[in-house]
mmCIF file of C-alpha atoms in Angstrom:
data_model
loop_
_atom_site.group_PDB
_atom_site.id
_atom_site.type_symbol
_atom_site.label_atom_id
_atom_site.label_comp_id
_atom_site.label_asym_id
_atom_site.label_seq_id
_atom_site.Cartn_x
_atom_site.Cartn_y
_atom_site.Cartn_z
ATOM 1 C CA ARG H 1 -0.073 0.075 0.107
ATOM 2 C CA LEU H 2 2.791 2.409 0.991
ATOM 3 C CA SER H 3 4.634 1.790 -2.234
ATOM 4 C CA HIS H 4 1.452 2.806 -4.564
ATOM 5 C CA PRO H 5 2.222 6.126 -6.372
ATOM 6 C CA TYR H 6 0.700 9.265 -4.703
ATOM 7 C CA GLU H 7 -0.570 12.242 -6.623
ATOM 8 C CA ILE H 8 0.312 15.522 -4.911
ATOM 9 C CA GLN H 9 -0.644 18.920 -6.637
ATOM 10 C CA GLY H 10 -0.258 17.268 -10.110
ATOM 11 C CA ASN H 11 3.088 15.280 -9.273
ATOM 12 C CA GLU H 12 3.346 11.651 -8.796
ATOM 13 C CA VAL H 13 5.318 10.650 -5.654
ATOM 14 C CA THR H 14 6.596 7.170 -4.802
ATOM 15 C CA ILE H 15 8.067 6.170 -1.469
ATOM 16 C CA GLY H 16 9.180 2.939 -0.106
ATOM 17 C CA CYS H 17 9.201 0.937 3.164
ATOM 18 C CA SER H 18 11.420 -1.438 5.279
ATOM 19 C CA ILE H 19 9.913 -3.192 8.174
ATOM 20 C CA GLY H 20 11.207 -4.749 11.370
ATOM 21 C CA ILE H 21 8.922 -6.830 13.445
ATOM 22 C CA ALA H 22 9.215 -7.908 17.032
ATOM 23 C CA ILE H 23 6.383 -10.018 18.738
ATOM 24 C CA ALA H 24 5.561 -10.215 22.342
ATOM 25 C CA PRO H 25 6.349 -11.962 24.677
ATOM 26 C CA GLN H 26 9.168 -13.931 23.113
ATOM 27 C CA ASP H 27 10.783 -10.854 21.709
ATOM 28 C CA GLY H 28 10.279 -8.776 24.828
ATOM 29 C CA ALA H 29 7.901 -8.284 27.865
ATOM 30 C CA ASP H 30 8.062 -4.505 27.680
ATOM 31 C CA SER H 31 7.710 -1.594 25.231
ATOM 32 C CA GLN H 32 11.354 -0.577 25.402
ATOM 33 C CA THR H 33 12.604 -3.991 24.485
ATOM 34 C CA LEU H 34 10.050 -4.591 21.717
ATOM 35 C CA ILE H 35 10.717 -1.251 20.189
ATOM 36 C CA ARG H 36 14.555 -1.937 20.414
ATOM 37 C CA ASN H 37 14.125 -5.518 18.904
ATOM 38 C CA ALA H 38 11.835 -4.098 15.974
ATOM 39 C CA ASP H 39 14.437 -1.648 15.240
ATOM 40 C CA LEU H 40 17.072 -4.326 14.840
ATOM 41 C CA GLY H 41 14.763 -6.110 12.564
ATOM 42 C CA LEU H 42 14.392 -2.936 10.677
ATOM 43 C CA TYR H 43 18.079 -2.662 10.555
ATOM 44 C CA ALA H 44 18.440 -5.954 8.942
ATOM 45 C CA ALA H 45 15.745 -5.200 6.499
ATOM 46 C CA LYS H 46 17.756 -2.383 5.175
ATOM 47 C CA GLY H 47 20.876 -4.309 5.082
ATOM 48 C CA ASP H 48 19.057 -6.906 2.855
ATOM 49 C CA GLY H 49 18.427 -4.396 0.150
ATOM 50 C CA ARG H 50 15.532 -2.363 1.677
ATOM 51 C CA GLY H 51 11.782 -2.637 0.771
ATOM 52 C CA VAL H 52 11.429 -5.912 2.775
ATOM 53 C CA HIS H 53 10.325 -7.010 6.181
ATOM 54 C CA ARG H 54 12.535 -8.911 8.821
ATOM 55 C CA PHE H 55 11.422 -10.483 12.063
ATOM 56 C CA TYR H 56 13.738 -9.998 14.970
ATOM 57 C CA ALA H 57 16.074 -12.823 15.760
ATOM 58 C CA GLU H 58 18.520 -13.233 18.959
ATOM 59 C CA ALA H 59 21.604 -13.151 16.477
ATOM 60 C CA MET H 60 20.661 -9.625 15.714
ATOM 61 C CA LEU H 61 21.163 -8.458 19.120
ATOM 62 C CA GLU H 62 24.471 -9.856 19.201
ATOM 63 C CA GLY H 63 25.410 -8.369 16.015
ATOM 64 C CA ALA H 64 24.300 -4.909 17.356
ATOM 65 C CA ARG H 65 26.534 -5.543 20.449
ATOM 66 C CA SER H 66 29.341 -6.609 18.205
ATOM 67 C CA ARG H 67 29.078 -3.433 16.207
ATOM 68 C CA LYS H 68 28.953 -1.276 19.204
ATOM 69 C CA ARG H 69 32.104 -2.976 20.743
ATOM 70 C CA MET H 70 33.951 -2.382 17.293
ATOM 71 C CA GLU H 71 32.907 1.313 17.184
ATOM 72 C CA GLU H 72 34.329 1.760 20.675
ATOM 73 C CA ASP H 73 37.532 -0.072 19.668
ATOM 74 C CA LEU H 74 37.825 2.036 16.476
ATOM 75 C CA ARG H 75 37.549 5.293 18.403
ATOM 76 C CA LEU H 76 40.437 3.813 20.651
ATOM 77 C CA ALA H 77 42.286 2.742 17.811
ATOM 78 C CA ILE H 78 42.290 6.282 16.339
ATOM 79 C CA ALA H 79 43.412 7.642 19.802
ATOM 80 C CA GLN H 80 46.088 5.195 20.226
ATOM 81 C CA GLY H 81 47.564 5.128 16.927
ATOM 82 C CA GLN H 82 46.816 1.269 15.920
ATOM 83 C CA PHE H 83 46.387 1.877 12.146
ATOM 84 C CA ARG H 84 49.127 1.378 9.771
ATOM 85 C CA LEU H 85 49.366 1.383 5.917
ATOM 86 C CA ALA H 86 50.772 -1.348 3.656
ATOM 87 C CA TYR H 87 51.885 -0.425 0.137
ATOM 88 C CA GLN H 88 50.801 -2.962 -2.624
ATOM 89 C CA PRO H 89 52.967 -2.448 -5.627
ATOM 90 C CA VAL H 90 51.451 -1.704 -9.115
ATOM 91 C CA VAL H 91 53.629 -2.963 -12.074
ATOM 92 C CA SER H 92 53.683 -1.921 -15.628
ATOM 93 C CA THR H 93 52.937 -4.864 -17.936
ATOM 94 C CA ARG H 94 55.234 -3.305 -20.561
ATOM 95 C CA ASP H 95 58.460 -3.592 -18.760
ATOM 96 C CA SER H 96 57.388 -5.259 -15.587
ATOM 97 C CA GLN H 97 58.544 -2.215 -13.651
ATOM 98 C CA VAL H 98 56.969 -1.032 -10.355
ATOM 99 C CA VAL H 99 55.373 2.456 -11.283
ATOM 100 C CA GLY H 100 53.346 2.943 -7.969
ATOM 101 C CA TYR H 101 51.777 1.672 -4.834
ATOM 102 C CA GLU H 102 48.275 1.482 -3.542
ATOM 103 C CA ALA H 103 48.157 2.371 0.242
ATOM 104 C CA LEU H 104 46.116 -0.290 1.984
ATOM 105 C CA LEU H 105 44.595 0.325 5.536
ATOM 106 C CA ARG H 106 45.308 -2.259 8.203
ATOM 107 C CA TRP H 107 44.357 -2.610 11.838
ATOM 108 C CA ASN H 108 46.236 -4.640 14.295
ATOM 109 C CA HIS H 109 43.775 -5.114 17.282
ATOM 110 C CA PRO H 110 45.449 -5.404 20.511
ATOM 111 C CA THR H 111 43.444 -8.543 21.283
ATOM 112 C CA GLN H 112 42.071 -9.810 18.200
ATOM 113 C CA GLY H 113 44.918 -9.267 16.035
ATOM 114 C CA GLU H 114 44.494 -8.325 12.436
ATOM 115 C CA ILE H 115 41.074 -7.029 11.378
ATOM 116 C CA SER H 116 40.064 -7.000 7.897
ATOM 117 C CA PRO H 117 39.035 -3.766 6.411
ATOM 118 C CA ALA H 118 35.921 -5.581 4.959
ATOM 119 C CA GLN H 119 34.828 -5.710 8.777
ATOM 120 C CA PHE H 120 35.959 -2.485 10.198
ATOM 121 C CA VAL H 121 35.366 0.016 7.343
ATOM 122 C CA PRO H 122 31.445 -0.439 7.082
ATOM 123 C CA VAL H 123 31.453 0.135 10.881
ATOM 124 C CA ALA H 124 33.460 3.248 10.509
ATOM 125 C CA GLU H 125 31.213 4.436 7.769
ATOM 126 C CA GLU H 126 28.200 3.898 9.906
ATOM 127 C CA CYS H 127 29.377 5.665 13.038
ATOM 128 C CA GLY H 128 30.973 8.463 11.335
ATOM 129 C CA LEU H 129 34.549 7.653 12.007
ATOM 130 C CA ILE H 130 35.532 6.967 8.262
ATOM 131 C CA GLU H 131 36.415 10.652 7.633
ATOM 132 C CA GLN H 132 38.848 10.818 10.490
ATOM 133 C CA ILE H 133 40.379 7.485 9.464
ATOM 134 C CA GLY H 134 40.394 8.364 5.793
ATOM 135 C CA GLU H 135 41.996 11.756 6.543
ATOM 136 C CA TRP H 136 44.913 10.012 8.508
ATOM 137 C CA GLY H 137 45.401 7.916 5.719
ATOM 138 C CA MET H 138 45.539 10.624 3.160
ATOM 139 C CA ARG H 139 48.233 12.533 5.147
ATOM 140 C CA ALA H 140 50.154 9.507 6.027
ATOM 141 C CA ALA H 141 50.394 8.167 2.569
ATOM 142 C CA CYS H 142 51.603 11.484 1.168
ATOM 143 C CA THR H 143 54.101 11.923 3.768
ATOM 144 C CA GLU H 144 55.491 8.487 3.194
ATOM 145 C CA ALA H 145 55.580 8.678 -0.536
ATOM 146 C CA ALA H 146 57.268 11.798 -0.373
ATOM 147 C CA SER H 147 60.238 10.378 1.374
ATOM 148 C CA TRP H 148 60.529 7.335 -1.111
ATOM 149 C CA PRO H 149 63.924 7.250 -3.008
ATOM 150 C CA ARG H 150 62.278 7.141 -6.267
ATOM 151 C CA PRO H 151 59.254 9.057 -7.643
ATOM 152 C CA ALA H 152 56.635 6.213 -7.747
ATOM 153 C CA ARG H 153 52.927 7.149 -7.451
ATOM 154 C CA VAL H 154 50.771 6.618 -4.636
ATOM 155 C CA ALA H 155 47.216 5.603 -4.635
ATOM 156 C CA VAL H 156 44.848 6.173 -1.784
ATOM 157 C CA ASN H 157 41.095 4.934 -1.409
ATOM 158 C CA VAL H 158 38.411 7.467 -0.878
ATOM 159 C CA SER H 159 34.967 6.396 0.444
ATOM 160 C CA SER H 160 31.789 7.480 -1.050
ATOM 161 C CA ILE H 161 31.145 9.358 2.345
ATOM 162 C CA GLN H 162 34.566 11.176 1.921
ATOM 163 C CA PHE H 163 33.817 12.040 -1.742
ATOM 164 C CA ALA H 164 30.541 13.756 -0.821
ATOM 165 C CA LYS H 165 32.024 16.312 1.588
ATOM 166 C CA PRO H 166 32.887 19.454 -0.083
ATOM 167 C CA HIS H 167 36.102 19.993 1.888
ATOM 168 C CA LEU H 168 37.854 17.121 0.460
ATOM 169 C CA PRO H 169 39.737 19.052 -2.232
ATOM 170 C CA ALA H 170 41.043 21.325 0.600
ATOM 171 C CA LEU H 171 42.101 18.170 2.376
ATOM 172 C CA VAL H 172 43.992 16.879 -0.471
ATOM 173 C CA ALA H 173 45.613 20.211 -1.088
ATOM 174 C CA GLN H 174 46.774 20.272 2.575
ATOM 175 C CA ALA H 175 48.174 16.800 2.579
ATOM 176 C CA LEU H 176 50.070 17.616 -0.646
ATOM 177 C CA ALA H 177 51.481 20.946 0.563
ATOM 178 C CA GLN H 178 52.558 19.621 4.152
ATOM 179 C CA SER H 179 54.244 16.510 2.643
ATOM 180 C CA GLY H 180 55.757 18.050 -0.543
ATOM 181 C CA LEU H 181 54.545 15.277 -2.577
ATOM 182 C CA ALA H 182 54.098 16.438 -6.209
ATOM 183 C CA PRO H 183 50.302 16.316 -7.112
ATOM 184 C CA SER H 184 51.003 14.188 -10.230
ATOM 185 C CA ARG H 185 52.204 11.240 -7.726
ATOM 186 C CA LEU H 186 48.870 11.191 -5.996
ATOM 187 C CA GLU H 187 45.996 8.919 -7.276
ATOM 188 C CA LEU H 188 42.779 8.734 -5.525
ATOM 189 C CA GLU H 189 40.813 5.634 -6.000
ATOM 190 C CA ILE H 190 37.024 6.039 -6.096
ATOM 191 C CA THR H 191 34.233 3.454 -6.468
ATOM 192 C CA GLU H 192 31.094 3.769 -8.820
ATOM 193 C CA SER H 193 29.053 4.299 -5.493
ATOM 194 C CA VAL H 194 29.691 8.039 -5.793
ATOM 195 C CA PHE H 195 27.546 8.454 -9.012
ATOM 196 C CA LEU H 196 24.635 7.324 -6.906
ATOM 197 C CA THR H 197 24.581 10.891 -5.508
ATOM 198 C CA ASP H 198 23.611 14.221 -7.115
ATOM 199 C CA ASN H 199 25.490 14.431 -10.554
ATOM 200 C CA GLN H 200 26.161 18.113 -10.423
ATOM 201 C CA GLU H 201 27.803 17.881 -7.020
ATOM 202 C CA SER H 202 30.020 15.067 -8.316
ATOM 203 C CA GLU H 203 31.073 16.899 -11.415
ATOM 204 C CA ARG H 204 31.892 19.850 -9.153
ATOM 205 C CA GLN H 205 33.860 17.673 -6.825
ATOM 206 C CA PHE H 206 35.907 15.975 -9.899
ATOM 207 C CA ALA H 207 36.736 19.280 -11.131
ATOM 208 C CA ALA H 208 38.132 20.605 -8.077
ATOM 209 C CA LEU H 209 40.277 17.725 -7.543
ATOM 210 C CA LYS H 210 41.416 17.375 -10.999
ATOM 211 C CA ALA H 211 42.317 21.131 -10.632
ATOM 212 C CA LEU H 212 45.037 20.098 -8.150
ATOM 213 C CA GLY H 213 46.881 18.241 -10.606
ATOM 214 C CA ILE H 214 46.272 14.842 -9.167
ATOM 215 C CA ARG H 215 44.941 11.405 -10.881
ATOM 216 C CA LEU H 216 41.665 9.801 -10.473
ATOM 217 C CA ALA H 217 41.157 6.002 -10.815
ATOM 218 C CA LEU H 218 37.681 4.232 -10.883
ATOM 219 C CA ASP H 219 37.940 1.397 -8.453
ATOM 220 C CA ASP H 220 36.413 -2.173 -8.525
ATOM 221 C CA PHE H 221 34.959 -1.326 -11.963
ATOM 222 C CA GLY H 222 31.814 -3.437 -13.155
ATOM 223 C CA THR H 223 30.819 -4.450 -9.621
ATOM 224 C CA GLY H 224 28.655 -1.498 -8.499
ATOM 225 C CA TYR H 225 26.812 1.084 -10.371
ATOM 226 C CA SER H 226 25.586 -0.568 -13.841
ATOM 227 C CA SER H 227 25.326 2.535 -16.211
ATOM 228 C CA LEU H 228 28.287 3.656 -18.305
ATOM 229 C CA GLY H 229 27.081 6.963 -18.820
ATOM 230 C CA TYR H 230 29.136 8.603 -16.020
ATOM 231 C CA LEU H 231 32.257 7.686 -17.815
ATOM 232 C CA ARG H 232 31.400 10.362 -20.479
ATOM 233 C CA HIS H 233 31.831 13.097 -17.821
ATOM 234 C CA ALA H 234 34.045 11.617 -15.048
ATOM 235 C CA PRO H 235 37.748 12.825 -15.743
ATOM 236 C CA PHE H 236 39.399 9.167 -14.772
ATOM 237 C CA ASP H 237 42.775 8.652 -15.511
ATOM 238 C CA LYS H 238 42.485 4.828 -14.833
ATOM 239 C CA ILE H 239 40.030 1.997 -14.598
ATOM 240 C CA LYS H 240 40.903 -0.713 -12.252
ATOM 241 C CA ILE H 241 39.464 -4.052 -13.140
ATOM 242 C CA ASP H 242 38.011 -5.868 -10.144
ATOM 243 C CA GLN H 243 39.688 -8.999 -9.035
ATOM 244 C CA SER H 244 36.421 -11.015 -9.446
ATOM 245 C CA PHE H 245 36.773 -10.714 -13.265
ATOM 246 C CA VAL H 246 40.721 -11.792 -12.878
ATOM 247 C CA ARG H 247 39.947 -14.912 -10.708
ATOM 248 C CA GLY H 248 39.289 -17.845 -13.098
ATOM 249 C CA ALA H 249 39.974 -16.022 -16.287
ATOM 250 C CA ILE H 250 42.477 -18.609 -17.417
ATOM 251 C CA ARG H 251 40.186 -21.426 -17.255
ATOM 252 C CA THR H 252 38.980 -22.825 -20.285
ATOM 253 C CA GLY H 253 35.398 -21.787 -21.112
ATOM 254 C CA SER H 254 35.680 -18.470 -18.682
ATOM 255 C CA ARG H 255 33.851 -15.472 -19.910
ATOM 256 C CA ASN H 256 36.061 -13.348 -17.647
ATOM 257 C CA ALA H 257 38.838 -12.622 -20.366
ATOM 258 C CA ALA H 258 36.341 -11.567 -22.727
ATOM 259 C CA ILE H 259 34.991 -9.055 -20.005
ATOM 260 C CA ILE H 260 38.484 -7.927 -19.257
ATOM 261 C CA ARG H 261 39.297 -7.423 -23.108
ATOM 262 C CA ALA H 262 36.146 -5.400 -23.287
ATOM 263 C CA ILE H 263 36.835 -3.089 -20.365
ATOM 264 C CA VAL H 264 40.555 -2.556 -21.796
ATOM 265 C CA THR H 265 39.024 -1.687 -25.026
ATOM 266 C CA LEU H 266 36.695 0.911 -23.388
ATOM 267 C CA ALA H 267 39.386 2.302 -21.372
ATOM 268 C CA ASP H 268 41.755 2.785 -24.401
ATOM 269 C CA THR H 269 39.196 4.484 -26.494
ATOM 270 C CA LEU H 270 38.530 6.817 -23.628
ATOM 271 C CA GLY H 271 42.282 7.406 -23.153
ATOM 272 C CA MET H 272 42.432 5.844 -19.783
ATOM 273 C CA GLU H 273 44.906 3.166 -18.244
ATOM 274 C CA THR H 274 43.866 -0.030 -16.801
ATOM 275 C CA THR H 275 44.993 -1.960 -13.744
ATOM 276 C CA ALA H 276 43.945 -5.701 -13.214
ATOM 277 C CA GLU H 277 43.473 -6.354 -9.382
ATOM 278 C CA GLY H 278 44.161 -9.594 -7.568
ATOM 279 C CA VAL H 279 46.696 -11.276 -9.952
ATOM 280 C CA GLU H 280 48.126 -14.091 -7.938
ATOM 281 C CA ILE H 281 49.632 -16.653 -10.298
ATOM 282 C CA GLN H 282 51.970 -16.387 -13.196
ATOM 283 C CA ASP H 283 49.649 -17.769 -15.976
ATOM 284 C CA GLU H 284 47.339 -14.769 -14.916
ATOM 285 C CA ILE H 285 50.103 -12.185 -15.418
ATOM 286 C CA GLU H 286 50.739 -13.707 -19.036
ATOM 287 C CA LEU H 287 46.889 -13.386 -19.810
ATOM 288 C CA ILE H 288 46.327 -9.849 -18.590
ATOM 289 C CA ARG H 289 49.379 -8.751 -20.563
ATOM 290 C CA ASP H 290 48.178 -10.299 -23.642
ATOM 291 C CA LEU H 291 44.604 -8.893 -23.279
ATOM 292 C CA GLY H 292 46.310 -5.404 -23.227
ATOM 293 C CA CYS H 293 45.965 -4.165 -19.648
ATOM 294 C CA SER H 294 48.485 -1.623 -18.876
ATOM 295 C CA HIS H 295 49.149 -2.502 -15.367
ATOM 296 C CA ILE H 296 48.946 -5.405 -12.913
ATOM 297 C CA GLN H 297 48.471 -5.460 -9.047
ATOM 298 C CA GLY H 298 48.232 -8.510 -6.799
ATOM 299 C CA TYR H 299 49.582 -10.595 -3.929
ATOM 300 C CA VAL H 300 52.049 -12.046 -6.173
ATOM 301 C CA TYR H 301 54.091 -8.803 -6.077
ATOM 302 C CA GLY H 302 53.723 -8.082 -2.319
ATOM 303 C CA ARG H 303 54.139 -11.157 -0.181
ATOM 304 C CA PRO H 304 54.672 -10.403 3.429
ATOM 305 C CA GLY H 305 58.261 -9.896 4.139
ATOM 306 C CA ASN H 306 58.991 -9.127 0.586
ATOM 307 C CA SER H 307 60.994 -5.892 0.361
ATOM 308 C CA SER H 308 58.445 -4.584 -2.093
ATOM 309 C CA GLU H 309 55.682 -4.207 0.566
ATOM 310 C CA VAL H 310 56.185 -1.404 3.041
ATOM 311 C CA HIS H 311 54.603 -1.051 6.463
ATOM 312 C CA ARG H 312 54.198 2.164 8.605
ATOM 313 C CA THR H 313 52.271 2.536 11.748
ATOM 314 C CA LEU H 314 50.303 5.712 12.893
ATOM 315 C CA GLY H 315 52.317 7.667 15.373
ATOM 316 C CA GLU H 316 55.751 6.245 14.106
#
C-alpha cells in the first residue's frame, strides 16, 4: 500500500518502506525491549536491500553489540595510533617495472589481531569515523611517498562518504602541501557508488580535485553502479578491473577474459589506463598482458616480508 504512487498537486510521488518486526512476549515483555528489537529487525531489512520485512532474531542483538564494541574499539584505535598502511606495488605490463603503490589500511587489534578492512570499514562509515580515518590515511600516504627514493605514484582509497564532503579537495591540497609530494604522484581511487549521489555535485567535486593536478582512478569497475554514462563526464585517468573478473580468467570456457578485453578496449578508447587487481599466479600475468591491460596489481608482487611491501604505523 505504501509503495503505490501518490499524486500531490499534479506530481506523482513514490515512497518505499522497510519493516522490522518484534512480537511479544518472546521478543520482549515491555515496550522498550520490543521497540529496540523491532528496530534491529528494521536494520536487518535495510541491510538486505530495503523494501522487505525482517523478524527479530537473537543473533541480531549480538550483531548490534558486536558493532557497538567495534565502534568503541575504533575510537580507541584512532586515539592510540593502531592503524598502519601497507603498500602494494602496481607493476607495468610493458616492462615489469613498479610504477606505483596502493596504500592499504590495516588495523592490528591489541587482542583480536589483524582485522580485515571489510569488517571495520563499514562500521567506521556507519558511525561517522571514516572521515577521520581517511584523513589520517591521506596525510600518512602522502608523507611516506614523499620520502621514497624514487618518484613512484601512491594511490589512496576514498570512500563515497568522504567524496561527498565539500572540503575533500582542501584536505587533499593540505596533505600535498604539508608533505611536499608532487600532485602528479597522488592518485585517488574512487568506487562507482559516488555516482548514486547528485550528478552536479559529483562533477564539481571531480573538477576541483583535477584542478589540483592529481590523478583519479575508478576502483572495482563493473561490480557496482551499472550505467556507463558517467564515464562520458568523469575525468578518470585509470580504470581498475575488479579481481572478481581476474579470478578464473585463465580457465577454459571462462567469460572473464572477454569481459577484461572489453573493459581494456573501452578504457583505451577513452584514453584511460587499466589495472587488473588480484593477480596471484604467473599464468594470470601472461593473460592480463596479452589482453592489453597496462598495469597489474596483486599479492604475487607483495608477499609479507618481501621488500616490495612497506609498512608504516600511525604515530611512528
